[in-house]
PDB file of N, CA and C in Angstrom:
ATOM      1  N   MET A   1       0.866  -1.069   0.067  1.00 62.00           N
ATOM      2  CA  MET A   1      -0.037   0.020   0.048  1.00 62.00           C
ATOM      3  C   MET A   1       0.952   1.393   0.083  1.00 62.00           C
ATOM      4  N   ASN A   2       0.494   2.276  -0.917  1.00 73.00           N
ATOM      5  CA  ASN A   2       1.302   3.401  -0.852  1.00 73.00           C
ATOM      6  C   ASN A   2       1.081   4.125   0.467  1.00 73.00           C
ATOM      7  N   PRO A   3       2.287   4.715   0.917  1.00 77.00           N
ATOM      8  CA  PRO A   3       1.975   5.388   2.117  1.00 77.00           C
ATOM      9  C   PRO A   3       0.909   6.697   2.260  1.00 77.00           C
ATOM     10  N   SER A   4       0.699   7.191   1.207  1.00 86.00           N
ATOM     11  CA  SER A   4      -0.428   8.229   1.146  1.00 86.00           C
ATOM     12  C   SER A   4      -1.748   7.611   0.953  1.00 86.00           C
ATOM     13  N   THR A   5      -1.848   6.334   0.841  1.00 89.00           N
ATOM     14  CA  THR A   5      -3.261   5.768   0.723  1.00 89.00           C
ATOM     15  C   THR A   5      -3.895   5.488   2.080  1.00 89.00           C
ATOM     16  N   PRO A   6      -5.083   6.094   2.262  1.00 92.00           N
ATOM     17  CA  PRO A   6      -5.688   5.764   3.591  1.00 92.00           C
ATOM     18  C   PRO A   6      -5.784   4.414   3.997  1.00 92.00           C
ATOM     19  N   TRP A   7      -5.581   4.184   5.296  1.00 88.00           N
ATOM     20  CA  TRP A   7      -5.705   2.777   5.706  1.00 88.00           C
ATOM     21  C   TRP A   7      -6.968   2.009   5.425  1.00 88.00           C
ATOM     22  N   TRP A   8      -8.144   2.878   5.475  1.00 90.00           N
ATOM     23  CA  TRP A   8      -9.445   2.258   5.143  1.00 90.00           C
ATOM     24  C   TRP A   8      -9.823   1.832   3.703  1.00 90.00           C
ATOM     25  N   SER A   9      -8.821   2.332   2.871  1.00 91.00           N
ATOM     26  CA  SER A   9      -9.199   1.959   1.410  1.00 91.00           C
ATOM     27  C   SER A   9      -8.957   0.720   0.895  1.00 91.00           C
ATOM     28  N   SER A  10      -8.218  -0.118   1.774  1.00 92.00           N
ATOM     29  CA  SER A  10      -8.034  -1.548   1.473  1.00 92.00           C
ATOM     30  C   SER A  10      -8.422  -2.353   2.665  1.00 92.00           C
ATOM     31  N   SER A  11      -9.385  -1.851   3.488  1.00 96.00           N
ATOM     32  CA  SER A  11      -9.796  -2.729   4.742  1.00 96.00           C
ATOM     33  C   SER A  11     -11.171  -3.384   4.258  1.00 96.00           C
ATOM     34  N   VAL A  12     -11.253  -4.430   4.851  1.00 97.00           N
ATOM     35  CA  VAL A  12     -12.622  -5.230   4.734  1.00 97.00           C
ATOM     36  C   VAL A  12     -13.444  -4.653   6.020  1.00 97.00           C
ATOM     37  N   VAL A  13     -14.600  -4.111   5.687  1.00 98.00           N
ATOM     38  CA  VAL A  13     -15.364  -3.464   6.769  1.00 98.00           C
ATOM     39  C   VAL A  13     -16.698  -4.301   6.999  1.00 98.00           C
ATOM     40  N   TYR A  14     -17.005  -4.499   8.129  1.00 98.00           N
ATOM     41  CA  TYR A  14     -18.270  -5.439   8.479  1.00 98.00           C
ATOM     42  C   TYR A  14     -19.144  -4.588   9.218  1.00 98.00           C
ATOM     43  N   GLN A  15     -20.360  -3.990   8.687  1.00 98.00           N
ATOM     44  CA  GLN A  15     -21.322  -3.189   9.478  1.00 98.00           C
ATOM     45  C   GLN A  15     -22.113  -3.979  10.299  1.00 98.00           C
ATOM     46  N   VAL A  16     -22.357  -3.726  11.608  1.00 98.00           N
ATOM     47  CA  VAL A  16     -23.131  -4.197  12.682  1.00 98.00           C
ATOM     48  C   VAL A  16     -24.388  -3.303  12.977  1.00 98.00           C
ATOM     49  N   TYR A  17     -25.457  -3.692  12.731  1.00 96.00           N
ATOM     50  CA  TYR A  17     -26.727  -2.844  13.299  1.00 96.00           C
ATOM     51  C   TYR A  17     -26.977  -3.639  14.633  1.00 96.00           C
ATOM     52  N   PRO A  18     -26.650  -3.101  15.768  1.00 95.00           N
ATOM     53  CA  PRO A  18     -26.692  -3.768  16.947  1.00 95.00           C
ATOM     54  C   PRO A  18     -28.090  -4.296  17.345  1.00 95.00           C
ATOM     55  N   ARG A  19     -29.166  -3.494  17.152  1.00 93.00           N
ATOM     56  CA  ARG A  19     -30.503  -3.708  17.528  1.00 93.00           C
ATOM     57  C   ARG A  19     -31.056  -5.309  17.068  1.00 93.00           C
ATOM     58  N   SER A  20     -30.279  -5.422  15.828  1.00 95.00           N
ATOM     59  CA  SER A  20     -30.980  -6.803  15.486  1.00 95.00           C
ATOM     60  C   SER A  20     -29.809  -7.870  15.111  1.00 95.00           C
ATOM     61  N   PHE A  21     -28.712  -7.627  15.686  1.00 96.00           N
ATOM     62  CA  PHE A  21     -27.449  -8.283  15.314  1.00 96.00           C
ATOM     63  C   PHE A  21     -27.413  -9.694  16.244  1.00 96.00           C
ATOM     64  N   ALA A  22     -27.367  -9.553  17.621  1.00 97.00           N
ATOM     65  CA  ALA A  22     -27.387 -10.636  18.463  1.00 97.00           C
ATOM     66  C   ALA A  22     -27.844 -10.207  19.781  1.00 97.00           C
ATOM     67  N   ASP A  23     -28.858 -10.999  20.331  1.00 96.00           N
ATOM     68  CA  ASP A  23     -29.383 -10.625  21.523  1.00 96.00           C
ATOM     69  C   ASP A  23     -28.962 -11.616  22.632  1.00 96.00           C
ATOM     70  N   SER A  24     -28.022 -11.049  23.627  1.00 96.00           N
ATOM     71  CA  SER A  24     -27.414 -11.845  24.539  1.00 96.00           C
ATOM     72  C   SER A  24     -28.304 -12.254  25.876  1.00 96.00           C
ATOM     73  N   ASP A  25     -29.437 -11.340  25.996  1.00 94.00           N
ATOM     74  CA  ASP A  25     -30.187 -11.364  27.168  1.00 94.00           C
ATOM     75  C   ASP A  25     -31.713 -11.793  27.087  1.00 94.00           C
ATOM     76  N   GLY A  26     -31.996 -12.112  25.904  1.00 95.00           N
ATOM     77  CA  GLY A  26     -33.505 -12.755  25.595  1.00 95.00           C
ATOM     78  C   GLY A  26     -34.434 -11.577  25.724  1.00 95.00           C
ATOM     79  N   ASP A  27     -34.036 -10.270  25.681  1.00 95.00           N
ATOM     80  CA  ASP A  27     -35.219  -9.257  25.557  1.00 95.00           C
ATOM     81  C   ASP A  27     -35.716  -8.811  24.264  1.00 95.00           C
ATOM     82  N   GLY A  28     -35.268  -9.555  23.200  1.00 95.00           N
ATOM     83  CA  GLY A  28     -35.855  -9.377  21.990  1.00 95.00           C
ATOM     84  C   GLY A  28     -34.962  -8.382  21.128  1.00 95.00           C
ATOM     85  N   TYR A  29     -33.893  -7.651  21.816  1.00 94.00           N
ATOM     86  CA  TYR A  29     -33.168  -6.739  21.062  1.00 94.00           C
ATOM     87  C   TYR A  29     -31.682  -7.155  21.031  1.00 94.00           C
ATOM     88  N   GLY A  30     -30.967  -6.733  20.133  1.00 96.00           N
ATOM     89  CA  GLY A  30     -29.625  -7.135  20.005  1.00 96.00           C
ATOM     90  C   GLY A  30     -28.908  -6.115  21.017  1.00 96.00           C
ATOM     91  N   ASP A  31     -27.738  -6.361  21.393  1.00 97.00           N
ATOM     92  CA  ASP A  31     -26.904  -5.739  22.420  1.00 97.00           C
ATOM     93  C   ASP A  31     -25.461  -5.844  22.172  1.00 97.00           C
ATOM     94  N   VAL A  32     -24.895  -5.012  22.859  1.00 98.00           N
ATOM     95  CA  VAL A  32     -23.188  -4.845  22.844  1.00 98.00           C
ATOM     96  C   VAL A  32     -22.552  -6.308  23.250  1.00 98.00           C
ATOM     97  N   ARG A  33     -23.249  -6.839  24.360  1.00 98.00           N
ATOM     98  CA  ARG A  33     -22.798  -8.275  24.854  1.00 98.00           C
ATOM     99  C   ARG A  33     -22.708  -9.183  23.601  1.00 98.00           C
ATOM    100  N   GLY A  34     -23.952  -9.278  22.836  1.00 98.00           N
ATOM    101  CA  GLY A  34     -24.207 -10.055  21.775  1.00 98.00           C
ATOM    102  C   GLY A  34     -23.082  -9.973  20.616  1.00 98.00           C
ATOM    103  N   ILE A  35     -22.710  -8.680  20.526  1.00 98.00           N
ATOM    104  CA  ILE A  35     -21.624  -8.393  19.549  1.00 98.00           C
ATOM    105  C   ILE A  35     -20.248  -9.071  20.088  1.00 98.00           C
ATOM    106  N   ILE A  36     -20.032  -8.745  21.185  1.00 98.00           N
ATOM    107  CA  ILE A  36     -18.736  -9.333  21.895  1.00 98.00           C
ATOM    108  C   ILE A  36     -18.912 -10.916  21.698  1.00 98.00           C
ATOM    109  N   ASP A  37     -19.708 -11.678  21.813  1.00 98.00           N
ATOM    110  CA  ASP A  37     -20.037 -13.038  21.717  1.00 98.00           C
ATOM    111  C   ASP A  37     -19.659 -13.434  20.333  1.00 98.00           C
ATOM    112  N   HIS A  38     -19.804 -12.709  19.257  1.00 98.00           N
ATOM    113  CA  HIS A  38     -19.794 -13.040  17.918  1.00 98.00           C
ATOM    114  C   HIS A  38     -18.430 -12.632  17.270  1.00 98.00           C
ATOM    115  N   LEU A  39     -17.533 -11.929  18.095  1.00 99.00           N
ATOM    116  CA  LEU A  39     -16.285 -11.282  17.420  1.00 99.00           C
ATOM    117  C   LEU A  39     -15.382 -12.440  16.683  1.00 99.00           C
ATOM    118  N   ASP A  40     -15.301 -13.558  17.465  1.00 99.00           N
ATOM    119  CA  ASP A  40     -14.436 -14.499  16.768  1.00 99.00           C
ATOM    120  C   ASP A  40     -14.883 -15.019  15.361  1.00 99.00           C
ATOM    121  N   HIS A  41     -16.236 -15.110  15.076  1.00 98.00           N
ATOM    122  CA  HIS A  41     -16.801 -15.395  13.923  1.00 98.00           C
ATOM    123  C   HIS A  41     -16.522 -14.211  13.034  1.00 98.00           C
ATOM    124  N   ILE A  42     -16.725 -12.850  13.387  1.00 98.00           N
ATOM    125  CA  ILE A  42     -16.485 -11.644  12.573  1.00 98.00           C
ATOM    126  C   ILE A  42     -14.994 -11.715  12.231  1.00 98.00           C
ATOM    127  N   ALA A  43     -13.966 -11.914  13.059  1.00 99.00           N
ATOM    128  CA  ALA A  43     -12.694 -11.902  12.671  1.00 99.00           C
ATOM    129  C   ALA A  43     -12.351 -12.980  11.803  1.00 99.00           C
ATOM    130  N   GLY A  44     -12.824 -14.181  11.915  1.00 98.00           N
ATOM    131  CA  GLY A  44     -12.702 -15.329  11.058  1.00 98.00           C
ATOM    132  C   GLY A  44     -13.067 -15.008   9.653  1.00 98.00           C
ATOM    133  N   LEU A  45     -13.760 -13.913   9.425  1.00 98.00           N
ATOM    134  CA  LEU A  45     -14.376 -13.657   7.966  1.00 98.00           C
ATOM    135  C   LEU A  45     -13.197 -12.901   7.286  1.00 98.00           C
ATOM    136  N   GLY A  46     -12.125 -12.375   8.067  1.00 98.00           N
ATOM    137  CA  GLY A  46     -11.210 -11.677   7.373  1.00 98.00           C
ATOM    138  C   GLY A  46     -11.384 -10.118   7.544  1.00 98.00           C
ATOM    139  N   VAL A  47     -12.078  -9.769   8.576  1.00 99.00           N
ATOM    140  CA  VAL A  47     -12.817  -8.405   8.777  1.00 99.00           C
ATOM    141  C   VAL A  47     -11.467  -7.571   9.381  1.00 99.00           C
ATOM    142  N   ASP A  48     -11.306  -6.279   8.883  1.00 98.00           N
ATOM    143  CA  ASP A  48     -10.350  -5.488   9.456  1.00 98.00           C
ATOM    144  C   ASP A  48     -10.977  -4.342  10.378  1.00 98.00           C
ATOM    145  N   VAL A  49     -12.285  -4.041   9.952  1.00 98.00           N
ATOM    146  CA  VAL A  49     -12.827  -3.049  10.715  1.00 98.00           C
ATOM    147  C   VAL A  49     -14.336  -3.418  10.976  1.00 98.00           C
ATOM    148  N   VAL A  50     -14.699  -3.290  12.200  1.00 99.00           N
ATOM    149  CA  VAL A  50     -16.019  -3.299  12.697  1.00 99.00           C
ATOM    150  C   VAL A  50     -16.771  -2.030  12.687  1.00 99.00           C
ATOM    151  N   TRP A  51     -17.729  -1.637  11.864  1.00 98.00           N
ATOM    152  CA  TRP A  51     -18.392  -0.588  11.880  1.00 98.00           C
ATOM    153  C   TRP A  51     -19.839  -0.730  12.466  1.00 98.00           C
ATOM    154  N   LEU A  52     -19.745   0.039  13.796  1.00 96.00           N
ATOM    155  CA  LEU A  52     -21.120  -0.151  14.633  1.00 96.00           C
ATOM    156  C   LEU A  52     -21.980   0.967  14.424  1.00 96.00           C
ATOM    157  N   SER A  53     -23.160   0.651  13.934  1.00 94.00           N
ATOM    158  CA  SER A  53     -24.345   1.620  13.875  1.00 94.00           C
ATOM    159  C   SER A  53     -24.599   2.084  15.223  1.00 94.00           C
ATOM    160  N   PRO A  54     -25.362   3.155  15.381  1.00 93.00           N
ATOM    161  CA  PRO A  54     -25.579   3.844  16.585  1.00 93.00           C
ATOM    162  C   PRO A  54     -26.087   2.946  17.839  1.00 93.00           C
ATOM    163  N   ILE A  55     -25.498   3.244  18.898  1.00 94.00           N
ATOM    164  CA  ILE A  55     -25.753   2.689  20.047  1.00 94.00           C
ATOM    165  C   ILE A  55     -25.965   3.724  21.171  1.00 94.00           C
ATOM    166  N   PHE A  56     -25.850   5.044  20.882  1.00 93.00           N
ATOM    167  CA  PHE A  56     -25.827   6.074  21.886  1.00 93.00           C
ATOM    168  C   PHE A  56     -27.333   6.241  22.325  1.00 93.00           C
ATOM    169  N   ALA A  57     -27.589   6.907  23.509  1.00 90.00           N
ATOM    170  CA  ALA A  57     -28.971   7.244  23.789  1.00 90.00           C
ATOM    171  C   ALA A  57     -29.678   7.936  22.731  1.00 90.00           C
ATOM    172  N   SER A  58     -30.985   7.584  22.608  1.00 89.00           N
ATOM    173  CA  SER A  58     -31.719   8.113  21.467  1.00 89.00           C
ATOM    174  C   SER A  58     -33.268   7.813  21.850  1.00 89.00           C
ATOM    175  N   PRO A  59     -34.094   8.705  21.242  1.00 87.00           N
ATOM    176  CA  PRO A  59     -35.535   8.465  21.427  1.00 87.00           C
ATOM    177  C   PRO A  59     -35.941   7.289  20.344  1.00 87.00           C
ATOM    178  N   GLN A  60     -35.160   6.976  19.529  1.00 82.00           N
ATOM    179  CA  GLN A  60     -35.343   5.823  18.608  1.00 82.00           C
ATOM    180  C   GLN A  60     -36.427   6.084  17.580  1.00 82.00           C
ATOM    181  N   ASP A  61     -36.580   7.393  17.238  1.00 86.00           N
ATOM    182  CA  ASP A  61     -37.606   7.824  16.193  1.00 86.00           C
ATOM    183  C   ASP A  61     -37.202   7.433  14.840  1.00 86.00           C
ATOM    184  N   ASP A  62     -35.726   7.323  14.745  1.00 83.00           N
ATOM    185  CA  ASP A  62     -35.323   6.789  13.340  1.00 83.00           C
ATOM    186  C   ASP A  62     -34.202   5.805  13.495  1.00 83.00           C
ATOM    187  N   ASN A  63     -34.451   4.734  14.292  1.00 81.00           N
ATOM    188  CA  ASN A  63     -33.573   3.562  14.409  1.00 81.00           C
ATOM    189  C   ASN A  63     -32.328   3.928  15.064  1.00 81.00           C
ATOM    190  N   GLY A  64     -32.249   4.817  15.972  1.00 81.00           N
ATOM    191  CA  GLY A  64     -31.100   5.279  16.549  1.00 81.00           C
ATOM    192  C   GLY A  64     -30.275   6.226  16.139  1.00 81.00           C
ATOM    193  N   TYR A  65     -30.530   6.773  14.857  1.00 84.00           N
ATOM    194  CA  TYR A  65     -29.713   7.731  14.325  1.00 84.00           C
ATOM    195  C   TYR A  65     -30.143   9.349  14.750  1.00 84.00           C
ATOM    196  N   ASP A  66     -31.072   9.338  15.586  1.00 87.00           N
ATOM    197  CA  ASP A  66     -31.396  10.555  16.166  1.00 87.00           C
ATOM    198  C   ASP A  66     -30.752  10.757  17.766  1.00 87.00           C
ATOM    199  N   ILE A  67     -29.513  10.795  17.667  1.00 87.00           N
ATOM    200  CA  ILE A  67     -28.694  10.561  18.942  1.00 87.00           C
ATOM    201  C   ILE A  67     -29.103  11.902  19.803  1.00 87.00           C
ATOM    202  N   ALA A  68     -29.561  11.593  21.049  1.00 88.00           N
ATOM    203  CA  ALA A  68     -29.785  12.386  22.187  1.00 88.00           C
ATOM    204  C   ALA A  68     -28.597  12.837  22.915  1.00 88.00           C
ATOM    205  N   ASP A  69     -27.677  11.856  23.211  1.00 91.00           N
ATOM    206  CA  ASP A  69     -26.518  12.145  23.993  1.00 91.00           C
ATOM    207  C   ASP A  69     -25.346  11.101  23.484  1.00 91.00           C
ATOM    208  N   TYR A  70     -24.293  11.920  22.998  1.00 90.00           N
ATOM    209  CA  TYR A  70     -23.170  11.112  22.478  1.00 90.00           C
ATOM    210  C   TYR A  70     -22.331  10.503  23.594  1.00 90.00           C
ATOM    211  N   GLN A  71     -22.678  10.929  24.827  1.00 93.00           N
ATOM    212  CA  GLN A  71     -21.820  10.461  26.021  1.00 93.00           C
ATOM    213  C   GLN A  71     -22.568   9.356  26.761  1.00 93.00           C
ATOM    214  N   ALA A  72     -23.639   8.804  26.323  1.00 93.00           N
ATOM    215  CA  ALA A  72     -24.358   7.853  26.993  1.00 93.00           C
ATOM    216  C   ALA A  72     -24.842   6.717  26.047  1.00 93.00           C
ATOM    217  N   ILE A  73     -24.777   5.589  26.547  1.00 95.00           N
ATOM    218  CA  ILE A  73     -25.101   4.305  25.658  1.00 95.00           C
ATOM    219  C   ILE A  73     -26.555   4.113  25.952  1.00 95.00           C
ATOM    220  N   ASP A  74     -27.289   3.815  25.092  1.00 94.00           N
ATOM    221  CA  ASP A  74     -28.721   3.562  25.242  1.00 94.00           C
ATOM    222  C   ASP A  74     -28.958   2.210  25.956  1.00 94.00           C
ATOM    223  N   PRO A  75     -29.609   2.280  27.041  1.00 94.00           N
ATOM    224  CA  PRO A  75     -29.638   1.018  27.920  1.00 94.00           C
ATOM    225  C   PRO A  75     -30.062  -0.361  27.192  1.00 94.00           C
ATOM    226  N   MET A  76     -30.874  -0.244  26.065  1.00 92.00           N
ATOM    227  CA  MET A  76     -31.184  -1.432  25.504  1.00 92.00           C
ATOM    228  C   MET A  76     -30.097  -2.178  24.930  1.00 92.00           C
ATOM    229  N   PHE A  77     -28.924  -1.378  24.542  1.00 95.00           N
ATOM    230  CA  PHE A  77     -27.664  -1.975  24.135  1.00 95.00           C
ATOM    231  C   PHE A  77     -26.660  -2.269  25.211  1.00 95.00           C
ATOM    232  N   GLY A  78     -26.916  -1.817  26.314  1.00 96.00           N
ATOM    233  CA  GLY A  78     -25.921  -2.151  27.386  1.00 96.00           C
ATOM    234  C   GLY A  78     -25.308  -0.741  28.010  1.00 96.00           C
ATOM    235  N   THR A  79     -24.103  -0.964  28.678  1.00 96.00           N
ATOM    236  CA  THR A  79     -23.507  -0.032  29.511  1.00 96.00           C
ATOM    237  C   THR A  79     -22.175   0.525  28.665  1.00 96.00           C
ATOM    238  N   LEU A  80     -21.873   1.578  29.290  1.00 96.00           N
ATOM    239  CA  LEU A  80     -20.274   2.171  28.803  1.00 96.00           C
ATOM    240  C   LEU A  80     -19.281   1.106  29.030  1.00 96.00           C
ATOM    241  N   ALA A  81     -19.389   0.410  30.171  1.00 97.00           N
ATOM    242  CA  ALA A  81     -18.362  -0.634  30.525  1.00 97.00           C
ATOM    243  C   ALA A  81     -18.456  -1.662  29.490  1.00 97.00           C
ATOM    244  N   ASP A  82     -19.766  -2.107  28.933  1.00 97.00           N
ATOM    245  CA  ASP A  82     -19.868  -3.109  27.830  1.00 97.00           C
ATOM    246  C   ASP A  82     -19.003  -2.608  26.719  1.00 97.00           C
ATOM    247  N   VAL A  83     -19.255  -1.276  26.322  1.00 97.00           N
ATOM    248  CA  VAL A  83     -18.531  -0.730  25.119  1.00 97.00           C
ATOM    249  C   VAL A  83     -17.131  -0.667  25.169  1.00 97.00           C
ATOM    250  N   ASP A  84     -16.629  -0.399  26.409  1.00 98.00           N
ATOM    251  CA  ASP A  84     -15.231  -0.542  26.701  1.00 98.00           C
ATOM    252  C   ASP A  84     -14.721  -2.136  26.605  1.00 98.00           C
ATOM    253  N   GLU A  85     -15.502  -2.958  27.017  1.00 98.00           N
ATOM    254  CA  GLU A  85     -15.114  -4.373  26.608  1.00 98.00           C
ATOM    255  C   GLU A  85     -15.098  -4.605  25.277  1.00 98.00           C
ATOM    256  N   LEU A  86     -16.218  -4.238  24.565  1.00 98.00           N
ATOM    257  CA  LEU A  86     -16.179  -4.572  23.094  1.00 98.00           C
ATOM    258  C   LEU A  86     -14.923  -3.792  22.321  1.00 98.00           C
ATOM    259  N   THR A  87     -14.550  -2.596  22.839  1.00 98.00           N
ATOM    260  CA  THR A  87     -13.332  -2.095  22.171  1.00 98.00           C
ATOM    261  C   THR A  87     -12.108  -2.764  22.258  1.00 98.00           C
ATOM    262  N   GLU A  88     -11.943  -3.172  23.474  1.00 99.00           N
ATOM    263  CA  GLU A  88     -10.647  -4.025  23.988  1.00 99.00           C
ATOM    264  C   GLU A  88     -10.755  -5.377  23.093  1.00 99.00           C
ATOM    265  N   ALA A  89     -11.916  -5.937  23.037  1.00 99.00           N
ATOM    266  CA  ALA A  89     -12.122  -7.251  22.428  1.00 99.00           C
ATOM    267  C   ALA A  89     -11.796  -7.100  20.867  1.00 99.00           C
ATOM    268  N   VAL A  90     -12.162  -6.043  20.374  1.00 99.00           N
ATOM    269  CA  VAL A  90     -12.023  -5.868  18.894  1.00 99.00           C
ATOM    270  C   VAL A  90     -10.576  -5.811  18.495  1.00 99.00           C
ATOM    271  N   HIS A  91      -9.882  -4.850  19.543  1.00 99.00           N
ATOM    272  CA  HIS A  91      -8.658  -4.541  19.136  1.00 99.00           C
ATOM    273  C   HIS A  91      -7.728  -5.771  19.438  1.00 99.00           C
ATOM    274  N   ALA A  92      -8.104  -6.688  20.504  1.00 99.00           N
ATOM    275  CA  ALA A  92      -7.417  -7.793  20.725  1.00 99.00           C
ATOM    276  C   ALA A  92      -7.239  -8.767  19.563  1.00 99.00           C
ATOM    277  N   ARG A  93      -8.263  -8.708  18.630  1.00 99.00           N
ATOM    278  CA  ARG A  93      -8.361  -9.671  17.579  1.00 99.00           C
ATOM    279  C   ARG A  93      -7.718  -8.835  16.276  1.00 99.00           C
ATOM    280  N   GLY A  94      -7.192  -7.847  16.531  1.00 98.00           N
ATOM    281  CA  GLY A  94      -6.426  -6.980  15.457  1.00 98.00           C
ATOM    282  C   GLY A  94      -7.334  -6.165  14.532  1.00 98.00           C
ATOM    283  N   MET A  95      -8.550  -6.034  15.029  1.00 99.00           N
ATOM    284  CA  MET A  95      -9.450  -5.149  14.089  1.00 99.00           C
ATOM    285  C   MET A  95      -9.551  -3.691  14.752  1.00 99.00           C
ATOM    286  N   LYS A  96     -10.194  -2.927  14.043  1.00 98.00           N
ATOM    287  CA  LYS A  96     -10.524  -1.618  14.464  1.00 98.00           C
ATOM    288  C   LYS A  96     -11.920  -1.333  14.529  1.00 98.00           C
ATOM    289  N   LEU A  97     -12.407  -0.424  15.423  1.00 98.00           N
ATOM    290  CA  LEU A  97     -13.833  -0.219  15.739  1.00 98.00           C
ATOM    291  C   LEU A  97     -14.185   1.153  15.246  1.00 98.00           C
ATOM    292  N   VAL A  98     -15.227   1.360  14.385  1.00 97.00           N
ATOM    293  CA  VAL A  98     -15.614   2.523  13.956  1.00 97.00           C
ATOM    294  C   VAL A  98     -16.999   2.745  14.388  1.00 97.00           C
ATOM    295  N   MET A  99     -17.336   4.020  14.960  1.00 93.00           N
ATOM    296  CA  MET A  99     -18.771   4.371  15.503  1.00 93.00           C
ATOM    297  C   MET A  99     -19.063   5.561  14.946  1.00 93.00           C
TER     298      MET A  99
END
């Protein structure tokens, strides 16, 4: 890769829509813990970047893209501690996380 080429231009990106990806607690909605549980599978696909759709606090009028607080995680998806764990787990597998 040319040094002036952006890192993302040759990356394999896997987008995750958390609300429907994987439900770890049986409440009918996907969550951060569900994503963590499936990271080995995602990494096994040769993914370089996990692109996470919105998980921030939101009134959910447009599927979470109407973010109300960029410093709070919507409780349906988990906690900030869960996101910290997700970030560490993604990096431990040699991938990047884009939010």
